[in-house]
Structure formats: structure tokens, C-alpha cells
Amino acid sequence: MSAHAKLPAASFPVRRMDFNFADSPKYWFANDPFLSHYMNNLSSLFPYGEKFFVDSVRAVRDHITDPQLKKDISAFIGQEAMHSKEHAAYNEYAAKHNIDLHRLELRIKVLLEWVTRFSTVKQRLAITCALEHFTATMAEQMLQREDLSCQMNDPRLYQLWLWHAIEENEHKAVAYDTYQAVGGGYFTRVSMMLLSTLLFFGVIGWFQVHLLRKDGQLFNWRSWGKGLKTLLSPRNGFLTQLLRPYLSYYRPGFHPNDYVTKPLEQRWRERLGFNN
Ligand SMILES: [Fe+2]
Ligand SMILES: [Fe+2]
């Protein structure tokens, strides 16, 4: 490439956000403890989880030669760093309502330090691919399921989650393409998906019970019923709907862009007033 050749732009932008959740209510999702805590639960995973994704991709960035992928890696790091920052702000807001997400964040930090100690660079990248598939498919569903997003009864938290959901789809192939570019193979990819699945559901189950117990809502059966129906209903449960895309990850020829989400992302960028 000549010195004057134009370097490609990243395929997606890094948006600077600065949310203020000072006036957000405690039960901001459907006015419901279980579902609000389910989202809190996910939020507690992000500050250190997304740092782990960034570190995993950054560790191999110098081995990438494709100029487009190099640009996209930089934008991926920018987006995930911004998500970590804004979810840390969210977790601060929760603390004002006596919801201690900081403690849960630190448990994730310890868990990921342990994972880092006993894994290779390539295995960590495969774990990142697996968890990015989780976040991308959850995010896609959040963008599709207006019956759920319309239950978010706080405009700032609505913006936070839908902004994050758009960006998870914009950058969903970056870790995967990086993994393939450094010669990552099928066996490591799917074995790390199995491990990630166990860790992910083990952690969110543990944290969900913890959050409900600390909030004095552990025996709120009505809220459990509503929450479990929303997540696990055979017809349209939020988690049930993830089963098919989850299983597709085990296909040898899988690629995150098999799930075409560009029109959905565009629709939501317009709705949230992003000009790119
Ligand atoms: Fe993210
Ligand atoms: Fe991501």
C-alpha cells in the first residue's frame, strides 16, 4: 500500500455517551423486582466482562494484517470501553437504591482473573467469541421485542440498553473474525462455548438469587412467576428464543453475520437519533 493510499474507515462508529441515572427509579423494568434485577444482574457482568473482551482481542491485534479488520478492532475496543464505563455508572446508580452491584462486579473480576490464569491467548479469544455471540443474540432480541423494551419505564435506562444493543450487533463479528484470522479452530471454539455457557448461567443464576435475597424479594412469587415466564416461556421467552441461535454456533461453518441485523440496527439508530 502506498503512503498516500487511504486507510479504510471502521465499519461502525464509537459513540461517546455520558448517561446520568440520578433520577432513575429502582424497579425500572416493568415496575417489577425480578426483571429489574435480571437486568441489574447482566449489568454487573459488563465492566470487567467487557474489559476481558478488549484484553483478549488486543492481545492478538499486532498479528492482524487485514487493514479493515485492524480498524474494526480499534472501533470494537472503543465501543466496549464505552459500554464498560456507562455500565459502571449504572452500577453506581443502583448503589443509591441499596443494590450492591459493585460486589458482584468484583466477583466477575476474580472469576476472569482465574480464567486468565488457566487459559491460553487463543482460548480467551474463543471465550470472547462465545460471550459476544450471547450478547449479540440477546441484543438482537431486545431490538426486535418491542413488547419487552416498551416495559422499560425509565427513558435513560431505555437509551442505555438500546444503545448497547445496537452496538453489540454492529461489532458482533469482530472477535470472531479476529479469532479466525489468527488461526483459531473449531474444537477450541466450541469447547470454550460449552465452558462459557456453564459459567454464564451459573453466574446469572447465583447473582439473581443474591440480588432478590438482598432486596427482600426472594419470596415474591408473583414477581418470580412474571420473570420466569418472560425469560423461559416456551412460546416467546427471552432466553427460549436464544436457543436456536445458540445451537447454530456449533455448526462448523457458523459466522455471526449469518444473522442479518443491519436493517434492524439502522431502524434503531434512527429512533435513538444517532446520525451514523
Ligand atoms: Fe458491549
Ligand atoms: Fe460486544
CSV table of N, CA and C in Angstrom, one decimal, residues 88-244:
chain,number,residue,atom,x,y,z
A,88,ALA,N,-20.6,0.9,34.4
A,88,ALA,CA,-20.1,1.3,35.8
A,88,ALA,C,-21.0,2.4,36.4
A,89,ALA,N,-21.4,3.4,35.5
A,89,ALA,CA,-22.2,4.5,36.0
A,89,ALA,C,-23.6,3.9,36.4
A,90,TYR,N,-24.1,3.0,35.7
A,90,TYR,CA,-25.4,2.4,36.0
A,90,TYR,C,-25.2,1.7,37.4
A,91,ASN,N,-24.1,1.0,37.6
A,91,ASN,CA,-24.0,0.2,38.8
A,91,ASN,C,-23.8,1.2,40.0
A,92,GLU,N,-23.3,2.4,39.8
A,92,GLU,CA,-23.3,3.4,40.8
A,92,GLU,C,-24.7,3.8,41.2
A,93,TYR,N,-25.5,4.0,40.1
A,93,TYR,CA,-26.9,4.4,40.4
A,93,TYR,C,-27.6,3.4,41.2
A,94,ALA,N,-27.4,2.1,40.9
A,94,ALA,CA,-28.0,1.0,41.6
A,94,ALA,C,-27.6,1.1,43.1
A,95,ALA,N,-26.4,1.5,43.4
A,95,ALA,CA,-25.9,1.5,44.8
A,95,ALA,C,-26.8,2.5,45.6
A,96,LYS,N,-27.3,3.6,44.9
A,96,LYS,CA,-28.1,4.5,45.6
A,96,LYS,C,-29.4,3.9,46.1
A,97,HIS,N,-29.8,2.8,45.4
A,97,HIS,CA,-31.0,2.1,45.8
A,97,HIS,C,-30.7,0.9,46.6
A,98,ASN,N,-29.5,0.9,47.2
A,98,ASN,CA,-29.0,-0.2,48.1
A,98,ASN,C,-28.9,-1.5,47.3
A,99,ILE,N,-28.6,-1.4,46.0
A,99,ILE,CA,-28.4,-2.6,45.2
A,99,ILE,C,-26.9,-2.7,45.0
A,100,ASP,N,-26.2,-3.6,45.6
A,100,ASP,CA,-24.7,-3.6,45.6
A,100,ASP,C,-24.2,-4.4,44.4
A,101,LEU,N,-24.2,-3.7,43.2
A,101,LEU,CA,-23.6,-4.4,42.0
A,101,LEU,C,-22.1,-4.4,42.0
A,102,HIS,N,-21.6,-3.5,42.8
A,102,HIS,CA,-20.1,-3.4,42.8
A,102,HIS,C,-19.5,-4.7,43.3
A,103,ARG,N,-20.1,-5.2,44.3
A,103,ARG,CA,-19.7,-6.5,44.9
A,103,ARG,C,-19.7,-7.6,43.8
A,104,LEU,N,-20.8,-7.6,43.1
A,104,LEU,CA,-20.9,-8.6,42.0
A,104,LEU,C,-19.9,-8.4,40.9
A,105,GLU,N,-19.7,-7.1,40.6
A,105,GLU,CA,-18.6,-6.8,39.6
A,105,GLU,C,-17.3,-7.4,40.1
A,106,LEU,N,-17.0,-7.3,41.3
A,106,LEU,CA,-15.7,-7.8,41.8
A,106,LEU,C,-15.6,-9.3,41.8
A,107,ARG,N,-16.7,-10.0,41.9
A,107,ARG,CA,-16.8,-11.4,41.8
A,107,ARG,C,-16.4,-11.8,40.3
A,108,ILE,N,-16.9,-11.0,39.4
A,108,ILE,CA,-16.6,-11.3,38.0
A,108,ILE,C,-15.1,-11.0,37.7
A,109,LYS,N,-14.6,-10.0,38.4
A,109,LYS,CA,-13.2,-9.7,38.2
A,109,LYS,C,-12.3,-10.9,38.7
A,110,VAL,N,-12.7,-11.4,39.8
A,110,VAL,CA,-11.9,-12.6,40.4
A,110,VAL,C,-12.1,-13.8,39.5
A,111,LEU,N,-13.3,-14.0,39.0
A,111,LEU,CA,-13.5,-15.2,38.1
A,111,LEU,C,-12.7,-15.1,36.9
A,112,LEU,N,-12.7,-13.9,36.3
A,112,LEU,CA,-12.0,-13.7,35.0
A,112,LEU,C,-10.5,-13.7,35.2
A,113,GLU,N,-10.0,-13.3,36.3
A,113,GLU,CA,-8.6,-13.4,36.6
A,113,GLU,C,-8.2,-14.9,36.7
A,114,TRP,N,-9.1,-15.6,37.3
A,114,TRP,CA,-8.8,-17.1,37.4
A,114,TRP,C,-8.9,-17.7,36.0
A,115,VAL,N,-9.8,-17.4,35.2
A,115,VAL,CA,-9.9,-17.9,33.8
A,115,VAL,C,-8.6,-17.5,33.1
A,116,THR,N,-8.2,-16.3,33.2
A,116,THR,CA,-7.0,-15.8,32.5
A,116,THR,C,-5.7,-16.6,32.9
A,117,ARG,N,-5.7,-16.9,34.2
A,117,ARG,CA,-4.5,-17.6,34.7
A,117,ARG,C,-4.4,-19.0,34.1
A,118,PHE,N,-5.5,-19.7,33.8
A,118,PHE,CA,-5.5,-21.1,33.4
A,118,PHE,C,-5.9,-21.3,31.9
A,119,SER,N,-5.7,-20.2,31.1
A,119,SER,CA,-6.1,-20.3,29.7
A,119,SER,C,-5.0,-19.7,28.8
A,120,THR,N,-5.1,-20.1,27.5
A,120,THR,CA,-4.1,-19.5,26.5
A,120,THR,C,-4.8,-18.3,25.9
A,121,VAL,N,-4.0,-17.5,25.1
A,121,VAL,CA,-4.5,-16.4,24.4
A,121,VAL,C,-5.6,-16.8,23.5
A,122,LYS,N,-5.4,-17.9,22.8
A,122,LYS,CA,-6.5,-18.3,21.8
A,122,LYS,C,-7.7,-18.8,22.5
A,123,GLN,N,-7.6,-19.4,23.7
A,123,GLN,CA,-8.8,-19.9,24.4
A,123,GLN,C,-9.6,-18.6,24.9
A,124,ARG,N,-8.8,-17.6,25.4
A,124,ARG,CA,-9.5,-16.4,25.8
A,124,ARG,C,-10.3,-15.7,24.7
A,125,LEU,N,-9.6,-15.7,23.5
A,125,LEU,CA,-10.3,-15.1,22.4
A,125,LEU,C,-11.6,-16.0,22.0
A,126,ALA,N,-11.5,-17.3,22.2
A,126,ALA,CA,-12.6,-18.1,21.9
A,126,ALA,C,-13.8,-17.9,22.9
A,127,ILE,N,-13.4,-17.7,24.2
A,127,ILE,CA,-14.4,-17.3,25.2
A,127,ILE,C,-15.0,-16.0,24.8
A,128,THR,N,-14.2,-15.1,24.4
A,128,THR,CA,-14.8,-13.8,23.9
A,128,THR,C,-15.8,-13.9,22.8
A,129,CYS,N,-15.4,-14.8,21.8
A,129,CYS,CA,-16.3,-15.1,20.7
A,129,CYS,C,-17.6,-15.6,21.2
A,130,ALA,N,-17.5,-16.6,22.1
A,130,ALA,CA,-18.7,-17.2,22.7
A,130,ALA,C,-19.6,-16.2,23.4
A,131,LEU,N,-19.0,-15.4,24.3
A,131,LEU,CA,-19.8,-14.4,25.0
A,131,LEU,C,-20.3,-13.3,24.1
A,132,GLU,N,-19.6,-12.9,23.1
A,132,GLU,CA,-20.1,-12.0,22.1
A,132,GLU,C,-21.3,-12.5,21.4
A,133,HIS,N,-21.3,-13.8,21.1
A,133,HIS,CA,-22.5,-14.4,20.5
A,133,HIS,C,-23.7,-14.3,21.4
A,134,PHE,N,-23.5,-14.5,22.7
A,134,PHE,CA,-24.5,-14.3,23.7
A,134,PHE,C,-25.0,-12.9,23.7
A,135,THR,N,-24.1,-11.9,23.8
A,135,THR,CA,-24.5,-10.6,23.9
A,135,THR,C,-25.2,-10.1,22.5
A,136,ALA,N,-24.7,-10.5,21.4
A,136,ALA,CA,-25.3,-10.1,20.1
A,136,ALA,C,-26.7,-10.7,20.0
A,137,THR,N,-26.9,-11.9,20.3
A,137,THR,CA,-28.2,-12.5,20.1
A,137,THR,C,-29.2,-12.0,21.1
A,138,MET,N,-28.7,-11.8,22.4
A,138,MET,CA,-29.6,-11.1,23.3
A,138,MET,C,-30.0,-9.7,22.9
A,139,ALA,N,-29.0,-9.0,22.4
A,139,ALA,CA,-29.2,-7.7,21.9
A,139,ALA,C,-30.1,-7.6,20.7
A,140,GLU,N,-30.0,-8.6,19.8
A,140,GLU,CA,-30.8,-8.6,18.6
A,140,GLU,C,-32.3,-8.8,19.1
A,141,GLN,N,-32.4,-9.7,20.0
A,141,GLN,CA,-33.8,-9.9,20.5
A,141,GLN,C,-34.4,-8.7,21.2
A,142,MET,N,-33.5,-8.0,22.0
A,142,MET,CA,-34.0,-6.8,22.6
A,142,MET,C,-34.5,-5.7,21.6
A,143,LEU,N,-33.8,-5.6,20.5
A,143,LEU,CA,-34.1,-4.7,19.4
A,143,LEU,C,-35.4,-5.1,18.7
A,144,GLN,N,-35.6,-6.4,18.6
A,144,GLN,CA,-36.8,-6.9,18.0
A,144,GLN,C,-38.1,-6.9,18.8
A,145,ARG,N,-37.9,-7.1,20.1
A,145,ARG,CA,-39.0,-7.4,21.0
A,145,ARG,C,-39.5,-6.1,21.7
A,146,GLU,N,-40.3,-5.3,20.9
A,146,GLU,CA,-40.8,-4.1,21.5
A,146,GLU,C,-41.8,-4.3,22.6
A,147,ASP,N,-42.4,-5.5,22.6
A,147,ASP,CA,-43.2,-5.8,23.7
A,147,ASP,C,-42.4,-5.8,25.0
A,148,LEU,N,-41.1,-6.1,25.0
A,148,LEU,CA,-40.3,-6.1,26.2
A,148,LEU,C,-39.7,-4.7,26.4
A,149,SER,N,-39.1,-4.1,25.3
A,149,SER,CA,-38.4,-2.8,25.5
A,149,SER,C,-39.4,-1.7,25.9
A,150,CYS,N,-40.7,-1.9,25.5
A,150,CYS,CA,-41.7,-0.8,25.9
A,150,CYS,C,-42.0,-0.9,27.4
A,151,GLN,N,-41.5,-2.0,28.1
A,151,GLN,CA,-41.8,-2.1,29.5
A,151,GLN,C,-40.7,-1.4,30.4
A,152,MET,N,-39.7,-0.9,29.7
A,152,MET,CA,-38.6,-0.1,30.4
A,152,MET,C,-39.2,1.2,30.8
A,153,ASN,N,-39.5,1.4,32.1
A,153,ASN,CA,-40.2,2.6,32.4
A,153,ASN,C,-39.3,3.8,32.9
A,154,ASP,N,-38.1,3.8,32.3
A,154,ASP,CA,-37.2,4.9,32.6
A,154,ASP,C,-36.4,5.3,31.3
A,155,PRO,N,-36.6,6.5,30.8
A,155,PRO,CA,-36.0,6.9,29.5
A,155,PRO,C,-34.5,6.7,29.4
A,156,ARG,N,-33.8,7.0,30.5
A,156,ARG,CA,-32.3,6.9,30.4
A,156,ARG,C,-31.8,5.5,30.4
A,157,LEU,N,-32.5,4.6,31.1
A,157,LEU,CA,-32.1,3.2,31.1
A,157,LEU,C,-32.5,2.6,29.8
A,158,TYR,N,-33.6,3.0,29.3
A,158,TYR,CA,-34.0,2.6,27.9
A,158,TYR,C,-33.0,2.9,26.9
A,159,GLN,N,-32.5,4.2,26.9
A,159,GLN,CA,-31.5,4.6,26.0
A,159,GLN,C,-30.2,3.8,26.2
A,160,LEU,N,-29.8,3.6,27.4
A,160,LEU,CA,-28.5,2.9,27.7
A,160,LEU,C,-28.6,1.5,27.1
A,161,TRP,N,-29.7,0.7,27.3
A,161,TRP,CA,-29.8,-0.7,26.9
A,161,TRP,C,-29.9,-0.8,25.4
A,162,LEU,N,-30.7,0.2,24.8
A,162,LEU,CA,-30.9,0.0,23.4
A,162,LEU,C,-29.7,0.5,22.6
A,163,TRP,N,-29.0,1.5,23.1
A,163,TRP,CA,-27.7,1.9,22.5
A,163,TRP,C,-26.7,0.8,22.6
A,164,HIS,N,-26.6,0.1,23.7
A,164,HIS,CA,-25.7,-1.0,23.9
A,164,HIS,C,-26.1,-2.1,22.9
A,165,ALA,N,-27.4,-2.4,22.8
A,165,ALA,CA,-27.9,-3.4,21.9
A,165,ALA,C,-27.5,-3.2,20.5
A,166,ILE,N,-27.7,-1.9,20.0
A,166,ILE,CA,-27.3,-1.6,18.6
A,166,ILE,C,-25.8,-1.9,18.4
A,167,GLU,N,-25.0,-1.4,19.3
A,167,GLU,CA,-23.5,-1.6,19.1
A,167,GLU,C,-23.1,-3.0,19.2
A,168,GLU,N,-23.7,-3.8,20.1
A,168,GLU,CA,-23.4,-5.3,20.1
A,168,GLU,C,-23.6,-5.9,18.8
A,169,ASN,N,-24.6,-5.5,18.1
A,169,ASN,CA,-24.8,-6.0,16.7
A,169,ASN,C,-23.9,-5.4,15.7
A,170,GLU,N,-23.6,-4.1,15.8
A,170,GLU,CA,-22.6,-3.5,14.9
A,170,GLU,C,-21.3,-4.2,14.9
A,171,HIS,N,-20.8,-4.6,16.1
A,171,HIS,CA,-19.5,-5.2,16.2
A,171,HIS,C,-19.4,-6.7,16.4
A,172,LYS,N,-20.5,-7.4,16.2
A,172,LYS,CA,-20.6,-8.8,16.6
A,172,LYS,C,-19.7,-9.7,15.9
A,173,ALA,N,-19.1,-9.3,14.7
A,173,ALA,CA,-18.3,-10.3,14.0
A,173,ALA,C,-16.8,-10.0,14.3
A,174,VAL,N,-16.5,-8.9,15.0
A,174,VAL,CA,-15.0,-8.5,15.1
A,174,VAL,C,-14.2,-9.6,15.9
A,175,ALA,N,-14.7,-10.0,17.1
A,175,ALA,CA,-13.9,-11.0,17.8
A,175,ALA,C,-13.8,-12.3,17.0
A,176,TYR,N,-14.9,-12.7,16.4
A,176,TYR,CA,-14.9,-13.9,15.6
A,176,TYR,C,-13.9,-13.9,14.4
A,177,ASP,N,-14.0,-12.7,13.7
A,177,ASP,CA,-13.1,-12.6,12.5
A,177,ASP,C,-11.6,-12.6,13.0
A,178,THR,N,-11.4,-12.0,14.1
A,178,THR,CA,-10.0,-11.9,14.7
A,178,THR,C,-9.6,-13.3,15.0
A,179,TYR,N,-10.5,-14.1,15.7
A,179,TYR,CA,-10.2,-15.5,16.1
A,179,TYR,C,-9.8,-16.3,14.8
A,180,GLN,N,-10.6,-16.1,13.8
A,180,GLN,CA,-10.3,-16.9,12.5
A,180,GLN,C,-9.0,-16.4,11.9
A,181,ALA,N,-8.7,-15.1,12.0
A,181,ALA,CA,-7.5,-14.6,11.3
A,181,ALA,C,-6.2,-15.1,12.0
A,182,VAL,N,-6.3,-15.4,13.3
A,182,VAL,CA,-5.1,-15.9,14.0
A,182,VAL,C,-5.1,-17.4,14.0
A,183,GLY,N,-5.9,-18.0,13.2
A,183,GLY,CA,-5.9,-19.5,13.0
A,183,GLY,C,-6.7,-20.3,14.1
A,184,GLY,N,-7.6,-19.6,14.7
A,184,GLY,CA,-8.5,-20.3,15.8
A,184,GLY,C,-9.3,-21.4,15.1
A,185,GLY,N,-9.4,-22.5,15.7
A,185,GLY,CA,-10.1,-23.7,15.1
A,185,GLY,C,-11.4,-24.0,15.8
A,186,TYR,N,-12.0,-25.0,15.2
A,186,TYR,CA,-13.4,-25.4,15.6
A,186,TYR,C,-13.4,-26.0,17.0
A,187,PHE,N,-12.5,-26.9,17.3
A,187,PHE,CA,-12.6,-27.6,18.6
A,187,PHE,C,-12.5,-26.6,19.8
A,188,THR,N,-11.5,-25.7,19.7
A,188,THR,CA,-11.4,-24.7,20.8
A,188,THR,C,-12.6,-23.8,20.9
A,189,ARG,N,-13.1,-23.4,19.7
A,189,ARG,CA,-14.2,-22.5,19.6
A,189,ARG,C,-15.4,-23.1,20.4
A,190,VAL,N,-15.8,-24.4,20.0
A,190,VAL,CA,-17.0,-25.0,20.6
A,190,VAL,C,-16.7,-25.4,22.1
A,191,SER,N,-15.5,-25.9,22.4
A,191,SER,CA,-15.3,-26.3,23.8
A,191,SER,C,-15.3,-25.0,24.7
A,192,MET,N,-14.8,-23.9,24.2
A,192,MET,CA,-14.9,-22.7,25.0
A,192,MET,C,-16.4,-22.2,25.1
A,193,MET,N,-17.2,-22.5,24.1
A,193,MET,CA,-18.6,-22.1,24.2
A,193,MET,C,-19.3,-22.9,25.3
A,194,LEU,N,-19.0,-24.2,25.4
A,194,LEU,CA,-19.6,-25.0,26.4
A,194,LEU,C,-19.2,-24.5,27.8
A,195,LEU,N,-17.9,-24.2,28.0
A,195,LEU,CA,-17.4,-23.7,29.2
A,195,LEU,C,-18.1,-22.3,29.5
A,196,SER,N,-18.2,-21.5,28.5
A,196,SER,CA,-18.8,-20.1,28.7
A,196,SER,C,-20.2,-20.3,29.1
A,197,THR,N,-20.9,-21.2,28.5
A,197,THR,CA,-22.4,-21.4,28.8
A,197,THR,C,-22.5,-21.8,30.3
A,198,LEU,N,-21.7,-22.7,30.7
A,198,LEU,CA,-21.8,-23.2,32.1
A,198,LEU,C,-21.5,-22.0,33.1
A,199,LEU,N,-20.4,-21.2,32.8
A,199,LEU,CA,-20.1,-20.1,33.6
A,199,LEU,C,-21.2,-19.1,33.6
A,200,PHE,N,-21.7,-18.7,32.4
A,200,PHE,CA,-22.6,-17.7,32.3
A,200,PHE,C,-23.9,-18.0,33.0
A,201,PHE,N,-24.5,-19.2,32.8
A,201,PHE,CA,-25.7,-19.5,33.5
A,201,PHE,C,-25.5,-19.7,35.0
A,202,GLY,N,-24.4,-20.3,35.3
A,202,GLY,CA,-24.1,-20.5,36.8
A,202,GLY,C,-24.0,-19.1,37.5
A,203,VAL,N,-23.4,-18.2,36.8
A,203,VAL,CA,-23.2,-16.8,37.5
A,203,VAL,C,-24.5,-16.1,37.5
A,204,ILE,N,-25.3,-16.1,36.4
A,204,ILE,CA,-26.5,-15.3,36.5
A,204,ILE,C,-27.6,-15.9,37.4
A,205,GLY,N,-27.6,-17.2,37.5
A,205,GLY,CA,-28.5,-17.9,38.5
A,205,GLY,C,-28.1,-17.5,39.9
A,206,TRP,N,-26.8,-17.5,40.2
A,206,TRP,CA,-26.3,-17.2,41.5
A,206,TRP,C,-26.6,-15.7,41.8
A,207,PHE,N,-26.3,-14.8,40.9
A,207,PHE,CA,-26.5,-13.4,41.1
A,207,PHE,C,-28.0,-13.1,41.3
A,208,GLN,N,-28.8,-13.7,40.5
A,208,GLN,CA,-30.2,-13.4,40.6
A,208,GLN,C,-30.8,-13.7,42.0
A,209,VAL,N,-30.4,-14.9,42.5
A,209,VAL,CA,-30.9,-15.2,43.8
A,209,VAL,C,-30.3,-14.2,44.9
A,210,HIS,N,-29.0,-13.9,44.7
A,210,HIS,CA,-28.4,-12.9,45.6
A,210,HIS,C,-29.1,-11.6,45.6
A,211,LEU,N,-29.4,-11.1,44.4
A,211,LEU,CA,-30.0,-9.7,44.3
A,211,LEU,C,-31.4,-9.7,44.9
A,212,LEU,N,-32.1,-10.8,44.6
A,212,LEU,CA,-33.5,-10.8,45.2
A,212,LEU,C,-33.5,-11.0,46.7
A,213,ARG,N,-32.6,-11.8,47.2
A,213,ARG,CA,-32.5,-12.0,48.6
A,213,ARG,C,-32.1,-10.7,49.3
A,214,LYS,N,-31.1,-10.0,48.8
A,214,LYS,CA,-30.6,-8.8,49.5
A,214,LYS,C,-31.7,-7.7,49.4
A,215,ASP,N,-32.6,-7.8,48.4
A,215,ASP,CA,-33.6,-6.8,48.3
A,215,ASP,C,-34.9,-7.2,49.0
A,216,GLY,N,-34.9,-8.3,49.8
A,216,GLY,CA,-36.1,-8.8,50.5
A,216,GLY,C,-37.2,-9.3,49.5
A,217,GLN,N,-36.8,-9.7,48.3
A,217,GLN,CA,-37.8,-10.1,47.3
A,217,GLN,C,-37.7,-11.6,46.9
A,218,LEU,N,-36.9,-12.3,47.7
A,218,LEU,CA,-36.6,-13.7,47.3
A,218,LEU,C,-37.9,-14.5,47.3
A,219,PHE,N,-38.9,-14.2,48.2
A,219,PHE,CA,-40.1,-15.0,48.2
A,219,PHE,C,-41.3,-14.3,47.6
A,220,ASN,N,-41.0,-13.3,46.7
A,220,ASN,CA,-42.0,-12.6,45.9
A,220,ASN,C,-42.4,-13.5,44.7
A,221,TRP,N,-43.3,-14.5,45.0
A,221,TRP,CA,-43.6,-15.5,44.0
A,221,TRP,C,-44.2,-14.9,42.8
A,222,ARG,N,-45.0,-13.9,43.0
A,222,ARG,CA,-45.7,-13.2,41.8
A,222,ARG,C,-44.6,-12.7,40.8
A,223,SER,N,-43.6,-12.0,41.4
A,223,SER,CA,-42.5,-11.5,40.6
A,223,SER,C,-41.7,-12.6,39.9
A,224,TRP,N,-41.4,-13.7,40.7
A,224,TRP,CA,-40.7,-14.8,40.1
A,224,TRP,C,-41.5,-15.4,38.9
A,225,GLY,N,-42.8,-15.5,39.1
A,225,GLY,CA,-43.7,-16.1,38.0
A,225,GLY,C,-43.6,-15.2,36.8
A,226,LYS,N,-43.8,-13.9,37.0
A,226,LYS,CA,-43.7,-13.0,35.8
A,226,LYS,C,-42.4,-13.1,35.1
A,227,GLY,N,-41.3,-13.0,36.0
A,227,GLY,CA,-39.9,-13.0,35.4
A,227,GLY,C,-39.6,-14.3,34.7
A,228,LEU,N,-40.0,-15.5,35.3
A,228,LEU,CA,-39.6,-16.7,34.6
A,228,LEU,C,-40.4,-16.9,33.4
A,229,LYS,N,-41.7,-16.4,33.4
A,229,LYS,CA,-42.5,-16.5,32.2
A,229,LYS,C,-41.9,-15.7,31.1
A,230,THR,N,-41.4,-14.5,31.4
A,230,THR,CA,-40.8,-13.6,30.4
A,230,THR,C,-39.5,-14.2,29.9
A,231,LEU,N,-38.8,-14.9,30.7
A,231,LEU,CA,-37.5,-15.4,30.3
A,231,LEU,C,-37.6,-16.8,29.6
A,232,LEU,N,-38.5,-17.6,30.1
A,232,LEU,CA,-38.5,-19.0,29.8
A,232,LEU,C,-39.8,-19.6,29.1
A,233,SER,N,-40.7,-18.7,28.8
A,233,SER,CA,-42.0,-19.2,28.2
A,233,SER,C,-41.6,-20.0,26.9
A,234,PRO,N,-42.2,-21.2,26.7
A,234,PRO,CA,-41.8,-22.0,25.5
A,234,PRO,C,-42.2,-21.2,24.2
A,235,ARG,N,-43.2,-20.4,24.3
A,235,ARG,CA,-43.6,-19.7,23.1
A,235,ARG,C,-42.7,-18.5,22.7
A,236,ASN,N,-42.4,-17.6,23.6
A,236,ASN,CA,-41.6,-16.4,23.3
A,236,ASN,C,-40.7,-15.9,24.4
A,237,GLY,N,-40.3,-16.9,25.3
A,237,GLY,CA,-39.4,-16.5,26.4
A,237,GLY,C,-38.1,-15.8,25.8
A,238,PHE,N,-37.6,-14.8,26.5
A,238,PHE,CA,-36.4,-14.1,26.1
A,238,PHE,C,-35.3,-15.1,25.9
A,239,LEU,N,-35.1,-16.0,26.9
A,239,LEU,CA,-34.0,-17.0,26.8
A,239,LEU,C,-34.3,-18.1,25.9
A,240,THR,N,-35.6,-18.5,25.9
A,240,THR,CA,-36.0,-19.6,25.0
A,240,THR,C,-35.7,-19.3,23.5
A,241,GLN,N,-36.0,-18.0,23.2
A,241,GLN,CA,-35.7,-17.6,21.8
A,241,GLN,C,-34.3,-17.6,21.4
A,242,LEU,N,-33.4,-17.7,22.4
A,242,LEU,CA,-32.0,-17.7,22.1
A,242,LEU,C,-31.4,-19.1,21.8
A,243,LEU,N,-32.3,-20.1,22.0
A,243,LEU,CA,-31.8,-21.5,21.9
A,243,LEU,C,-31.4,-21.8,20.5
A,244,ARG,N,-32.2,-21.4,19.5
A,244,ARG,CA,-31.8,-21.7,18.1
A,244,ARG,C,-30.5,-21.1,17.7
